[in-house]
PDB file of N, CA and C in Angstrom:
ATOM      1  N   SER A 103     -26.820 -54.705 -63.937  1.00  0.00           N
ATOM      2  CA  SER A 103     -25.641 -55.288 -63.329  1.00  0.00           C
ATOM      3  C   SER A 103     -25.531 -55.138 -61.832  1.00  0.00           C
ATOM      4  N   ASP A 104     -26.369 -54.338 -61.114  1.00  0.00           N
ATOM      5  CA  ASP A 104     -26.357 -53.922 -59.723  1.00  0.00           C
ATOM      6  C   ASP A 104     -27.425 -54.629 -59.038  1.00  0.00           C
ATOM      7  N   GLY A 105     -28.323 -55.427 -59.755  1.00  0.00           N
ATOM      8  CA  GLY A 105     -29.373 -56.050 -59.017  1.00  0.00           C
ATOM      9  C   GLY A 105     -30.707 -55.103 -59.003  1.00  0.00           C
ATOM     10  N   SER A 106     -30.681 -54.083 -59.692  1.00  0.00           N
ATOM     11  CA  SER A 106     -31.878 -53.229 -59.624  1.00  0.00           C
ATOM     12  C   SER A 106     -32.918 -53.748 -60.719  1.00  0.00           C
ATOM     13  N   ILE A 107     -34.168 -53.620 -60.504  1.00  0.00           N
ATOM     14  CA  ILE A 107     -35.176 -54.018 -61.316  1.00  0.00           C
ATOM     15  C   ILE A 107     -36.133 -52.609 -61.592  1.00  0.00           C
ATOM     16  N   ARG A 108     -36.576 -52.365 -62.750  1.00  0.00           N
ATOM     17  CA  ARG A 108     -37.277 -51.279 -62.955  1.00  0.00           C
ATOM     18  C   ARG A 108     -38.496 -51.676 -63.883  1.00  0.00           C
ATOM     19  N   LEU A 109     -39.760 -51.327 -63.554  1.00  0.00           N
ATOM     20  CA  LEU A 109     -41.005 -51.678 -64.170  1.00  0.00           C
ATOM     21  C   LEU A 109     -41.400 -50.338 -65.003  1.00  0.00           C
ATOM     22  N   HIS A 110     -41.421 -50.453 -66.464  1.00  0.00           N
ATOM     23  CA  HIS A 110     -41.775 -49.374 -67.253  1.00  0.00           C
ATOM     24  C   HIS A 110     -43.045 -49.562 -67.860  1.00  0.00           C
ATOM     25  N   GLN A 111     -43.658 -48.375 -68.097  1.00  0.00           N
ATOM     26  CA  GLN A 111     -44.841 -48.334 -68.984  1.00  0.00           C
ATOM     27  C   GLN A 111     -44.346 -47.839 -70.286  1.00  0.00           C
ATOM     28  N   MET A 112     -44.851 -48.394 -71.419  1.00  0.00           N
ATOM     29  CA  MET A 112     -44.326 -48.039 -72.680  1.00  0.00           C
ATOM     30  C   MET A 112     -44.475 -46.455 -73.123  1.00  0.00           C
ATOM     31  N   THR A 113     -45.408 -45.744 -72.437  1.00  0.00           N
ATOM     32  CA  THR A 113     -45.641 -44.513 -72.840  1.00  0.00           C
ATOM     33  C   THR A 113     -44.756 -43.265 -72.038  1.00  0.00           C
ATOM     34  N   THR A 114     -43.852 -43.749 -71.217  1.00  0.00           N
ATOM     35  CA  THR A 114     -42.983 -42.891 -70.496  1.00  0.00           C
ATOM     36  C   THR A 114     -41.720 -43.415 -70.138  1.00  0.00           C
ATOM     37  N   GLU A 115     -40.607 -42.539 -70.154  1.00  0.00           N
ATOM     38  CA  GLU A 115     -39.259 -43.111 -69.971  1.00  0.00           C
ATOM     39  C   GLU A 115     -38.920 -43.262 -68.513  1.00  0.00           C
ATOM     40  N   TYR A 116     -39.827 -42.785 -67.533  1.00  0.00           N
ATOM     41  CA  TYR A 116     -39.581 -43.041 -66.208  1.00  0.00           C
ATOM     42  C   TYR A 116     -40.258 -44.338 -65.651  1.00  0.00           C
ATOM     43  N   PRO A 117     -39.660 -45.060 -64.795  1.00  0.00           N
ATOM     44  CA  PRO A 117     -40.211 -46.396 -64.354  1.00  0.00           C
ATOM     45  C   PRO A 117     -41.293 -46.079 -63.494  1.00  0.00           C
ATOM     46  N   LEU A 118     -42.365 -46.953 -63.477  1.00  0.00           N
ATOM     47  CA  LEU A 118     -43.494 -46.867 -62.633  1.00  0.00           C
ATOM     48  C   LEU A 118     -43.125 -47.422 -61.227  1.00  0.00           C
ATOM     49  N   MET A 119     -42.100 -48.350 -61.198  1.00  0.00           N
ATOM     50  CA  MET A 119     -41.614 -48.861 -59.847  1.00  0.00           C
ATOM     51  C   MET A 119     -40.169 -49.120 -60.204  1.00  0.00           C
ATOM     52  N   GLN A 120     -39.450 -49.057 -59.011  1.00  0.00           N
ATOM     53  CA  GLN A 120     -37.987 -49.422 -59.056  1.00  0.00           C
ATOM     54  C   GLN A 120     -37.671 -50.152 -57.802  1.00  0.00           C
ATOM     55  N   TRP A 121     -37.055 -51.294 -57.931  1.00  0.00           N
ATOM     56  CA  TRP A 121     -36.491 -51.958 -56.881  1.00  0.00           C
ATOM     57  C   TRP A 121     -35.003 -52.115 -56.813  1.00  0.00           C
ATOM     58  N   ASN A 122     -34.411 -51.132 -55.927  1.00  0.00           N
ATOM     59  CA  ASN A 122     -32.866 -51.108 -55.986  1.00  0.00           C
ATOM     60  C   ASN A 122     -32.391 -52.433 -55.131  1.00  0.00           C
ATOM     61  N   ASP A 123     -31.174 -53.017 -55.441  1.00  0.00           N
ATOM     62  CA  ASP A 123     -30.559 -53.933 -54.731  1.00  0.00           C
ATOM     63  C   ASP A 123     -31.365 -55.101 -54.558  1.00  0.00           C
ATOM     64  N   SER A 124     -32.275 -55.486 -55.541  1.00  0.00           N
ATOM     65  CA  SER A 124     -33.329 -56.533 -55.177  1.00  0.00           C
ATOM     66  C   SER A 124     -32.639 -57.898 -55.071  1.00  0.00           C
ATOM     67  N   THR A 125     -31.455 -58.130 -55.506  1.00  0.00           N
ATOM     68  CA  THR A 125     -30.757 -59.309 -55.443  1.00  0.00           C
ATOM     69  C   THR A 125     -29.350 -59.259 -54.611  1.00  0.00           C
ATOM     70  N   ASN A 126     -29.402 -58.323 -53.519  1.00  0.00           N
ATOM     71  CA  ASN A 126     -28.315 -58.149 -52.828  1.00  0.00           C
ATOM     72  C   ASN A 126     -27.100 -57.801 -53.500  1.00  0.00           C
ATOM     73  N   GLY A 127     -27.307 -57.047 -54.638  1.00  0.00           N
ATOM     74  CA  GLY A 127     -26.150 -56.479 -55.368  1.00  0.00           C
ATOM     75  C   GLY A 127     -25.595 -57.434 -56.458  1.00  0.00           C
ATOM     76  N   GLN A 128     -26.243 -58.741 -56.531  1.00  0.00           N
ATOM     77  CA  GLN A 128     -25.764 -59.659 -57.650  1.00  0.00           C
ATOM     78  C   GLN A 128     -26.446 -59.225 -59.036  1.00  0.00           C
ATOM     79  N   PRO A 129     -25.595 -59.356 -59.982  1.00  0.00           N
ATOM     80  CA  PRO A 129     -26.055 -58.956 -61.344  1.00  0.00           C
ATOM     81  C   PRO A 129     -27.211 -59.921 -61.772  1.00  0.00           C
ATOM     82  N   ILE A 130     -28.256 -59.369 -62.468  1.00  0.00           N
ATOM     83  CA  ILE A 130     -29.505 -60.202 -62.896  1.00  0.00           C
ATOM     84  C   ILE A 130     -29.097 -60.813 -64.186  1.00  0.00           C
ATOM     85  N   ILE A 131     -29.301 -62.063 -64.373  1.00  0.00           N
ATOM     86  CA  ILE A 131     -28.944 -62.825 -65.618  1.00  0.00           C
ATOM     87  C   ILE A 131     -30.326 -62.930 -66.398  1.00  0.00           C
ATOM     88  N   ALA A 132     -31.392 -63.033 -65.830  1.00  0.00           N
ATOM     89  CA  ALA A 132     -32.567 -63.271 -66.549  1.00  0.00           C
ATOM     90  C   ALA A 132     -33.729 -62.795 -65.654  1.00  0.00           C
ATOM     91  N   LEU A 133     -34.700 -62.395 -66.464  1.00  0.00           N
ATOM     92  CA  LEU A 133     -36.019 -61.890 -65.827  1.00  0.00           C
ATOM     93  C   LEU A 133     -37.103 -62.181 -66.821  1.00  0.00           C
ATOM     94  N   GLN A 134     -38.086 -62.905 -66.256  1.00  0.00           N
ATOM     95  CA  GLN A 134     -39.292 -63.260 -67.152  1.00  0.00           C
ATOM     96  C   GLN A 134     -40.567 -63.318 -66.276  1.00  0.00           C
ATOM     97  N   TRP A 135     -41.613 -62.637 -67.122  1.00  0.00           N
ATOM     98  CA  TRP A 135     -42.949 -62.602 -66.651  1.00  0.00           C
ATOM     99  C   TRP A 135     -43.545 -63.974 -66.705  1.00  0.00           C
ATOM    100  N   ALA A 136     -44.385 -64.448 -65.665  1.00  0.00           N
ATOM    101  CA  ALA A 136     -45.074 -65.821 -65.595  1.00  0.00           C
ATOM    102  C   ALA A 136     -46.044 -65.768 -66.959  1.00  0.00           C
ATOM    103  N   LEU A 137     -46.112 -66.900 -67.577  1.00  0.00           N
ATOM    104  CA  LEU A 137     -46.840 -67.124 -68.653  1.00  0.00           C
ATOM    105  C   LEU A 137     -48.401 -67.247 -68.363  1.00  0.00           C
ATOM    106  N   THR A 138     -48.722 -67.610 -67.109  1.00  0.00           N
ATOM    107  CA  THR A 138     -50.141 -67.935 -66.703  1.00  0.00           C
ATOM    108  C   THR A 138     -50.576 -66.999 -65.591  1.00  0.00           C
ATOM    109  N   ARG A 139     -49.840 -66.014 -65.099  1.00  0.00           N
ATOM    110  CA  ARG A 139     -50.291 -65.172 -64.064  1.00  0.00           C
ATOM    111  C   ARG A 139     -49.614 -63.670 -64.357  1.00  0.00           C
ATOM    112  N   PRO A 140     -50.332 -62.798 -64.805  1.00  0.00           N
ATOM    113  CA  PRO A 140     -49.712 -61.519 -65.301  1.00  0.00           C
ATOM    114  C   PRO A 140     -48.922 -60.758 -64.077  1.00  0.00           C
ATOM    115  N   ALA A 141     -49.269 -61.018 -62.919  1.00  0.00           N
ATOM    116  CA  ALA A 141     -48.617 -60.095 -61.898  1.00  0.00           C
ATOM    117  C   ALA A 141     -47.331 -60.707 -61.263  1.00  0.00           C
ATOM    118  N   VAL A 142     -46.949 -61.975 -61.644  1.00  0.00           N
ATOM    119  CA  VAL A 142     -45.865 -62.735 -61.289  1.00  0.00           C
ATOM    120  C   VAL A 142     -44.701 -62.667 -62.345  1.00  0.00           C
ATOM    121  N   PHE A 143     -43.402 -62.391 -61.674  1.00  0.00           N
ATOM    122  CA  PHE A 143     -42.124 -62.504 -62.513  1.00  0.00           C
ATOM    123  C   PHE A 143     -41.253 -63.201 -61.695  1.00  0.00           C
ATOM    124  N   PHE A 144     -40.171 -63.693 -62.583  1.00  0.00           N
ATOM    125  CA  PHE A 144     -39.059 -64.512 -61.923  1.00  0.00           C
ATOM    126  C   PHE A 144     -37.806 -63.881 -62.358  1.00  0.00           C
ATOM    127  N   VAL A 145     -36.798 -63.871 -61.322  1.00  0.00           N
ATOM    128  CA  VAL A 145     -35.586 -63.261 -61.564  1.00  0.00           C
ATOM    129  C   VAL A 145     -34.449 -64.310 -61.243  1.00  0.00           C
ATOM    130  N   LEU A 146     -33.502 -64.372 -62.161  1.00  0.00           N
ATOM    131  CA  LEU A 146     -32.352 -65.181 -61.897  1.00  0.00           C
ATOM    132  C   LEU A 146     -31.100 -64.317 -61.672  1.00  0.00           C
ATOM    133  N   ASP A 147     -30.412 -64.479 -60.626  1.00  0.00           N
ATOM    134  CA  ASP A 147     -29.221 -63.656 -60.415  1.00  0.00           C
ATOM    135  C   ASP A 147     -27.890 -64.490 -60.839  1.00  0.00           C
ATOM    136  N   ALA A 148     -26.653 -63.858 -60.656  1.00  0.00           N
ATOM    137  CA  ALA A 148     -25.513 -64.515 -61.045  1.00  0.00           C
ATOM    138  C   ALA A 148     -24.972 -65.499 -60.088  1.00  0.00           C
ATOM    139  N   SER A 149     -25.669 -65.515 -58.813  1.00  0.00           N
ATOM    140  CA  SER A 149     -25.255 -66.557 -57.826  1.00  0.00           C
ATOM    141  C   SER A 149     -26.335 -67.844 -57.884  1.00  0.00           C
ATOM    142  N   SER A 150     -26.937 -67.833 -59.037  1.00  0.00           N
ATOM    143  CA  SER A 150     -28.001 -68.994 -59.175  1.00  0.00           C
ATOM    144  C   SER A 150     -29.089 -68.993 -58.061  1.00  0.00           C
ATOM    145  N   ASN A 151     -29.618 -67.839 -57.787  1.00  0.00           N
ATOM    146  CA  ASN A 151     -30.767 -67.630 -56.921  1.00  0.00           C
ATOM    147  C   ASN A 151     -31.956 -67.266 -57.856  1.00  0.00           C
ATOM    148  N   ILE A 152     -33.202 -67.837 -57.468  1.00  0.00           N
ATOM    149  CA  ILE A 152     -34.214 -67.497 -58.291  1.00  0.00           C
ATOM    150  C   ILE A 152     -35.123 -66.700 -57.303  1.00  0.00           C
ATOM    151  N   TYR A 153     -35.737 -65.656 -57.834  1.00  0.00           N
ATOM    152  CA  TYR A 153     -36.563 -64.794 -56.962  1.00  0.00           C
ATOM    153  C   TYR A 153     -37.868 -64.703 -57.583  1.00  0.00           C
ATOM    154  N   ILE A 154     -39.019 -64.952 -56.780  1.00  0.00           N
ATOM    155  CA  ILE A 154     -40.287 -64.947 -57.335  1.00  0.00           C
ATOM    156  C   ILE A 154     -40.983 -63.528 -56.666  1.00  0.00           C
ATOM    157  N   TRP A 155     -41.440 -62.809 -57.700  1.00  0.00           N
ATOM    158  CA  TRP A 155     -42.196 -61.723 -57.263  1.00  0.00           C
ATOM    159  C   TRP A 155     -43.660 -61.852 -57.649  1.00  0.00           C
ATOM    160  N   ASP A 156     -44.525 -61.479 -56.737  1.00  0.00           N
ATOM    161  CA  ASP A 156     -45.786 -61.507 -57.024  1.00  0.00           C
ATOM    162  C   ASP A 156     -46.474 -60.143 -56.549  1.00  0.00           C
ATOM    163  N   LEU A 157     -46.612 -59.178 -57.546  1.00  0.00           N
ATOM    164  CA  LEU A 157     -46.969 -57.775 -57.246  1.00  0.00           C
ATOM    165  C   LEU A 157     -48.306 -57.740 -56.653  1.00  0.00           C
ATOM    166  N   LEU A 158     -49.153 -58.591 -56.725  1.00  0.00           N
ATOM    167  CA  LEU A 158     -50.464 -58.471 -56.059  1.00  0.00           C
ATOM    168  C   LEU A 158     -50.327 -58.909 -54.549  1.00  0.00           C
ATOM    169  N   GLU A 159     -49.315 -59.680 -54.266  1.00  0.00           N
ATOM    170  CA  GLU A 159     -49.177 -60.155 -52.785  1.00  0.00           C
ATOM    171  C   GLU A 159     -48.218 -59.064 -52.065  1.00  0.00           C
ATOM    172  N   ASN A 160     -47.089 -58.822 -52.831  1.00  0.00           N
ATOM    173  CA  ASN A 160     -46.199 -57.853 -52.167  1.00  0.00           C
ATOM    174  C   ASN A 160     -45.412 -57.073 -53.199  1.00  0.00           C
ATOM    175  N   ASP A 161     -45.556 -55.795 -53.338  1.00  0.00           N
ATOM    176  CA  ASP A 161     -44.900 -55.100 -54.399  1.00  0.00           C
ATOM    177  C   ASP A 161     -43.537 -54.492 -53.945  1.00  0.00           C
ATOM    178  N   LEU A 162     -43.137 -54.792 -52.724  1.00  0.00           N
ATOM    179  CA  LEU A 162     -41.927 -54.198 -52.259  1.00  0.00           C
ATOM    180  C   LEU A 162     -40.676 -55.261 -52.111  1.00  0.00           C
ATOM    181  N   LEU A 163     -41.112 -56.500 -52.131  1.00  0.00           N
ATOM    182  CA  LEU A 163     -40.043 -57.521 -51.973  1.00  0.00           C
ATOM    183  C   LEU A 163     -40.459 -58.764 -52.674  1.00  0.00           C
ATOM    184  N   PRO A 164     -39.577 -59.670 -52.985  1.00  0.00           N
ATOM    185  CA  PRO A 164     -40.024 -60.982 -53.600  1.00  0.00           C
ATOM    186  C   PRO A 164     -40.650 -61.714 -52.561  1.00  0.00           C
ATOM    187  N   VAL A 165     -41.651 -62.590 -53.059  1.00  0.00           N
ATOM    188  CA  VAL A 165     -42.471 -63.496 -52.117  1.00  0.00           C
ATOM    189  C   VAL A 165     -41.654 -64.750 -51.962  1.00  0.00           C
ATOM    190  N   ALA A 166     -40.679 -65.169 -52.588  1.00  0.00           N
ATOM    191  CA  ALA A 166     -39.935 -66.320 -52.301  1.00  0.00           C
ATOM    192  C   ALA A 166     -38.580 -66.177 -53.056  1.00  0.00           C
ATOM    193  N   LYS A 167     -37.515 -67.079 -52.491  1.00  0.00           N
ATOM    194  CA  LYS A 167     -36.280 -66.992 -53.131  1.00  0.00           C
ATOM    195  C   LYS A 167     -35.735 -68.486 -53.027  1.00  0.00           C
ATOM    196  N   GLN A 168     -35.227 -69.028 -54.017  1.00  0.00           N
ATOM    197  CA  GLN A 168     -34.804 -70.477 -54.147  1.00  0.00           C
ATOM    198  C   GLN A 168     -33.489 -70.378 -54.592  1.00  0.00           C
ATOM    199  N   ALA A 169     -32.557 -70.866 -53.908  1.00  0.00           N
ATOM    200  CA  ALA A 169     -31.114 -71.053 -54.290  1.00  0.00           C
ATOM    201  C   ALA A 169     -30.840 -72.339 -55.049  1.00  0.00           C
ATOM    202  N   ILE A 170     -30.157 -72.260 -56.123  1.00  0.00           N
ATOM    203  CA  ILE A 170     -29.860 -73.572 -56.906  1.00  0.00           C
ATOM    204  C   ILE A 170     -28.408 -73.781 -56.632  1.00  0.00           C
ATOM    205  N   PRO A 171     -27.969 -74.611 -55.539  1.00  0.00           N
ATOM    206  CA  PRO A 171     -26.642 -74.573 -55.038  1.00  0.00           C
ATOM    207  C   PRO A 171     -25.669 -75.508 -55.900  1.00  0.00           C
ATOM    208  N   SER A 172     -26.197 -76.396 -56.687  1.00  0.00           N
ATOM    209  CA  SER A 172     -25.294 -77.529 -57.134  1.00  0.00           C
ATOM    210  C   SER A 172     -24.293 -76.992 -58.167  1.00  0.00           C
ATOM    211  N   GLU A 173     -24.711 -75.955 -59.072  1.00  0.00           N
ATOM    212  CA  GLU A 173     -23.738 -75.455 -59.939  1.00  0.00           C
ATOM    213  C   GLU A 173     -24.234 -74.154 -60.547  1.00  0.00           C
ATOM    214  N   ASN A 174     -23.562 -73.496 -61.299  1.00  0.00           N
ATOM    215  CA  ASN A 174     -24.014 -72.190 -61.824  1.00  0.00           C
ATOM    216  C   ASN A 174     -25.043 -72.435 -62.973  1.00  0.00           C
ATOM    217  N   VAL A 175     -26.209 -71.602 -62.717  1.00  0.00           N
ATOM    218  CA  VAL A 175     -27.229 -71.741 -63.693  1.00  0.00           C
ATOM    219  C   VAL A 175     -26.916 -70.485 -64.741  1.00  0.00           C
ATOM    220  N   LEU A 176     -26.886 -70.727 -65.927  1.00  0.00           N
ATOM    221  CA  LEU A 176     -26.525 -69.654 -67.045  1.00  0.00           C
ATOM    222  C   LEU A 176     -27.817 -68.872 -67.384  1.00  0.00           C
ATOM    223  N   THR A 177     -28.949 -69.485 -67.548  1.00  0.00           N
ATOM    224  CA  THR A 177     -30.068 -68.844 -67.990  1.00  0.00           C
ATOM    225  C   THR A 177     -31.309 -69.610 -67.528  1.00  0.00           C
ATOM    226  N   MET A 178     -32.496 -68.979 -67.639  1.00  0.00           N
ATOM    227  CA  MET A 178     -33.774 -69.764 -67.464  1.00  0.00           C
ATOM    228  C   MET A 178     -34.801 -69.389 -68.471  1.00  0.00           C
ATOM    229  N   ALA A 179     -35.768 -70.275 -68.754  1.00  0.00           N
ATOM    230  CA  ALA A 179     -36.811 -69.967 -69.501  1.00  0.00           C
ATOM    231  C   ALA A 179     -38.096 -70.562 -68.787  1.00  0.00           C
ATOM    232  N   LEU A 180     -39.216 -69.811 -68.957  1.00  0.00           N
ATOM    233  CA  LEU A 180     -40.442 -70.307 -68.269  1.00  0.00           C
ATOM    234  C   LEU A 180     -41.338 -71.103 -69.263  1.00  0.00           C
ATOM    235  N   LEU A 181     -41.883 -72.205 -68.747  1.00  0.00           N
ATOM    236  CA  LEU A 181     -42.714 -73.211 -69.436  1.00  0.00           C
ATOM    237  C   LEU A 181     -44.108 -73.063 -69.019  1.00  0.00           C
ATOM    238  N   GLY A 182     -45.212 -73.007 -69.877  1.00  0.00           N
ATOM    239  CA  GLY A 182     -46.490 -73.150 -69.524  1.00  0.00           C
ATOM    240  C   GLY A 182     -47.439 -72.856 -70.603  1.00  0.00           C
ATOM    241  N   GLU A 183     -48.646 -73.100 -70.388  1.00  0.00           N
ATOM    242  CA  GLU A 183     -49.703 -72.893 -71.300  1.00  0.00           C
ATOM    243  C   GLU A 183     -50.795 -72.055 -70.790  1.00  0.00           C
ATOM    244  N   PRO A 184     -50.580 -70.823 -71.113  1.00  0.00           N
ATOM    245  CA  PRO A 184     -51.501 -69.663 -70.705  1.00  0.00           C
ATOM    246  C   PRO A 184     -52.839 -69.774 -71.115  1.00  0.00           C
ATOM    247  N   GLU A 185     -53.153 -70.460 -72.161  1.00  0.00           N
ATOM    248  CA  GLU A 185     -54.584 -70.816 -72.634  1.00  0.00           C
ATOM    249  C   GLU A 185     -55.386 -71.931 -71.746  1.00  0.00           C
ATOM    250  N   LYS A 186     -54.485 -72.558 -71.026  1.00  0.00           N
ATOM    251  CA  LYS A 186     -55.122 -73.655 -70.189  1.00  0.00           C
ATOM    252  C   LYS A 186     -55.273 -73.107 -68.686  1.00  0.00           C
ATOM    253  N   LEU A 187     -56.317 -73.613 -68.137  1.00  0.00           N
ATOM    254  CA  LEU A 187     -56.643 -73.201 -66.682  1.00  0.00           C
ATOM    255  C   LEU A 187     -56.046 -73.959 -65.759  1.00  0.00           C
ATOM    256  N   SER A 188     -55.017 -74.962 -66.166  1.00  0.00           N
ATOM    257  CA  SER A 188     -54.441 -75.856 -65.159  1.00  0.00           C
ATOM    258  C   SER A 188     -53.506 -75.142 -64.212  1.00  0.00           C
ATOM    259  N   GLY A 189     -52.903 -74.101 -64.588  1.00  0.00           N
ATOM    260  CA  GLY A 189     -52.043 -73.344 -63.598  1.00  0.00           C
ATOM    261  C   GLY A 189     -50.745 -74.095 -63.784  1.00  0.00           C
ATOM    262  N   LEU A 190     -50.352 -74.904 -64.726  1.00  0.00           N
ATOM    263  CA  LEU A 190     -49.008 -75.599 -64.863  1.00  0.00           C
ATOM    264  C   LEU A 190     -48.033 -74.610 -65.314  1.00  0.00           C
ATOM    265  N   LEU A 191     -46.947 -74.405 -64.535  1.00  0.00           N
ATOM    266  CA  LEU A 191     -45.906 -73.469 -64.833  1.00  0.00           C
ATOM    267  C   LEU A 191     -44.619 -74.019 -64.540  1.00  0.00           C
ATOM    268  N   GLY A 192     -43.635 -74.136 -65.348  1.00  0.00           N
ATOM    269  CA  GLY A 192     -42.358 -74.534 -64.874  1.00  0.00           C
ATOM    270  C   GLY A 192     -41.239 -73.557 -65.405  1.00  0.00           C
ATOM    271  N   ILE A 193     -40.042 -73.966 -64.750  1.00  0.00           N
ATOM    272  CA  ILE A 193     -38.946 -73.087 -64.990  1.00  0.00           C
ATOM    273  C   ILE A 193     -37.841 -74.139 -65.555  1.00  0.00           C
ATOM    274  N   ALA A 194     -37.360 -73.923 -66.722  1.00  0.00           N
ATOM    275  CA  ALA A 194     -36.177 -74.726 -67.369  1.00  0.00           C
ATOM    276  C   ALA A 194     -34.802 -73.867 -67.059  1.00  0.00           C
ATOM    277  N   LEU A 195     -34.011 -74.535 -66.322  1.00  0.00           N
ATOM    278  CA  LEU A 195     -32.692 -74.075 -65.976  1.00  0.00           C
ATOM    279  C   LEU A 195     -31.497 -74.537 -66.613  1.00  0.00           C
ATOM    280  N   ALA A 196     -30.771 -73.792 -67.460  1.00  0.00           N
ATOM    281  CA  ALA A 196     -29.709 -74.275 -68.125  1.00  0.00           C
ATOM    282  C   ALA A 196     -28.408 -74.076 -67.258  1.00  0.00           C
ATOM    283  N   LYS A 197     -27.790 -75.196 -66.972  1.00  0.00           N
ATOM    284  CA  LYS A 197     -26.757 -75.236 -66.061  1.00  0.00           C
ATOM    285  C   LYS A 197     -25.291 -75.150 -66.807  1.00  0.00           C
ATOM    286  N   GLU A 198     -24.293 -74.798 -66.081  1.00  0.00           N
ATOM    287  CA  GLU A 198     -22.974 -74.551 -66.623  1.00  0.00           C
ATOM    288  C   GLU A 198     -22.456 -75.817 -67.452  1.00  0.00           C
ATOM    289  N   SER A 199     -22.925 -77.131 -66.739  1.00  0.00           N
ATOM    290  CA  SER A 199     -22.374 -78.399 -67.193  1.00  0.00           C
ATOM    291  C   SER A 199     -22.992 -78.705 -68.498  1.00  0.00           C
ATOM    292  N   GLY A 200     -24.129 -77.965 -68.993  1.00  0.00           N
ATOM    293  CA  GLY A 200     -24.900 -78.430 -70.130  1.00  0.00           C
ATOM    294  C   GLY A 200     -26.244 -78.988 -69.704  1.00  0.00           C
ATOM    295  N   GLN A 201     -26.413 -79.333 -68.442  1.00  0.00           N
ATOM    296  CA  GLN A 201     -27.689 -79.887 -68.082  1.00  0.00           C
ATOM    297  C   GLN A 201     -28.772 -78.888 -67.998  1.00  0.00           C
ATOM    298  N   ILE A 202     -30.072 -79.479 -68.321  1.00  0.00           N
ATOM    299  CA  ILE A 202     -31.192 -78.698 -68.189  1.00  0.00           C
ATOM    300  C   ILE A 202     -32.081 -79.249 -67.185  1.00  0.00           C
ATOM    301  N   ASP A 203     -32.307 -78.457 -66.187  1.00  0.00           N
ATOM    302  CA  ASP A 203     -33.170 -78.905 -65.042  1.00  0.00           C
ATOM    303  C   ASP A 203     -34.572 -78.113 -65.106  1.00  0.00           C
ATOM    304  N   ILE A 204     -35.641 -78.887 -64.986  1.00  0.00           N
ATOM    305  CA  ILE A 204     -36.901 -78.399 -64.974  1.00  0.00           C
ATOM    306  C   ILE A 204     -37.573 -78.468 -63.605  1.00  0.00           C
ATOM    307  N   GLN A 205     -38.103 -77.320 -63.074  1.00  0.00           N
ATOM    308  CA  GLN A 205     -38.742 -77.226 -61.866  1.00  0.00           C
ATOM    309  C   GLN A 205     -40.091 -76.658 -62.027  1.00  0.00           C
ATOM    310  N   TYR A 206     -41.028 -77.242 -61.380  1.00  0.00           N
ATOM    311  CA  TYR A 206     -42.516 -76.745 -61.351  1.00  0.00           C
ATOM    312  C   TYR A 206     -42.662 -75.694 -60.204  1.00  0.00           C
ATOM    313  N   VAL A 207     -43.441 -74.722 -60.535  1.00  0.00           N
ATOM    314  CA  VAL A 207     -43.767 -73.720 -59.531  1.00  0.00           C
ATOM    315  C   VAL A 207     -45.056 -73.983 -58.831  1.00  0.00           C
ATOM    316  N   LYS A 208     -45.106 -73.610 -57.710  1.00  0.00           N
ATOM    317  CA  LYS A 208     -46.334 -73.794 -56.903  1.00  0.00           C
ATOM    318  C   LYS A 208     -47.587 -73.164 -57.379  1.00  0.00           C
ATOM    319  N   LYS A 209     -48.510 -73.920 -57.313  1.00  0.00           N
ATOM    320  CA  LYS A 209     -49.867 -73.387 -57.958  1.00  0.00           C
ATOM    321  C   LYS A 209     -50.236 -72.042 -57.636  1.00  0.00           C
ATOM    322  N   LYS A 210     -49.963 -71.559 -56.402  1.00  0.00           N
ATOM    323  CA  LYS A 210     -50.379 -70.231 -55.906  1.00  0.00           C
ATOM    324  C   LYS A 210     -49.749 -69.160 -56.697  1.00  0.00           C
ATOM    325  N   TRP A 211     -48.531 -69.402 -57.357  1.00  0.00           N
ATOM    326  CA  TRP A 211     -47.916 -68.543 -58.296  1.00  0.00           C
ATOM    327  C   TRP A 211     -48.176 -68.807 -59.842  1.00  0.00           C
ATOM    328  N   ALA A 212     -48.871 -69.878 -59.997  1.00  0.00           N
ATOM    329  CA  ALA A 212     -49.161 -70.159 -61.383  1.00  0.00           C
ATOM    330  C   ALA A 212     -50.487 -70.222 -61.905  1.00  0.00           C
ATOM    331  N   LEU A 213     -51.458 -70.377 -61.122  1.00  0.00           N
ATOM    332  CA  LEU A 213     -52.976 -70.131 -61.376  1.00  0.00           C
ATOM    333  C   LEU A 213     -53.193 -68.855 -62.014  1.00  0.00           C
ATOM    334  N   PRO A 214     -54.115 -68.847 -63.115  1.00  0.00           N
ATOM    335  CA  PRO A 214     -54.461 -67.663 -63.618  1.00  0.00           C
ATOM    336  C   PRO A 214     -55.399 -66.798 -62.779  1.00  0.00           C
TER     337      PRO A 214
END
């Protein structure tokens, strides 16, 4: 609820990494690991901002932030085929109006 993200290992109760206030205090609505690239995850906050984290590039801050200004995004789901080497990765955004918006991720965050 405060925008903090914690990365845990299943064998310990303490986080391996913790990023406080990662969304400028906005509650996190959804967080999902990339299907095609293990070190990348995506975060959706309550202000309809999407943050892209690539832990191999920067483990302190997100590598990109994209605002979805048109209307509130209620949730997101990642689309991709991890068994294929095409690196195609998309984000399905469910908006408050009932619309579904599909956006594709740049190859540098999608390639295996």
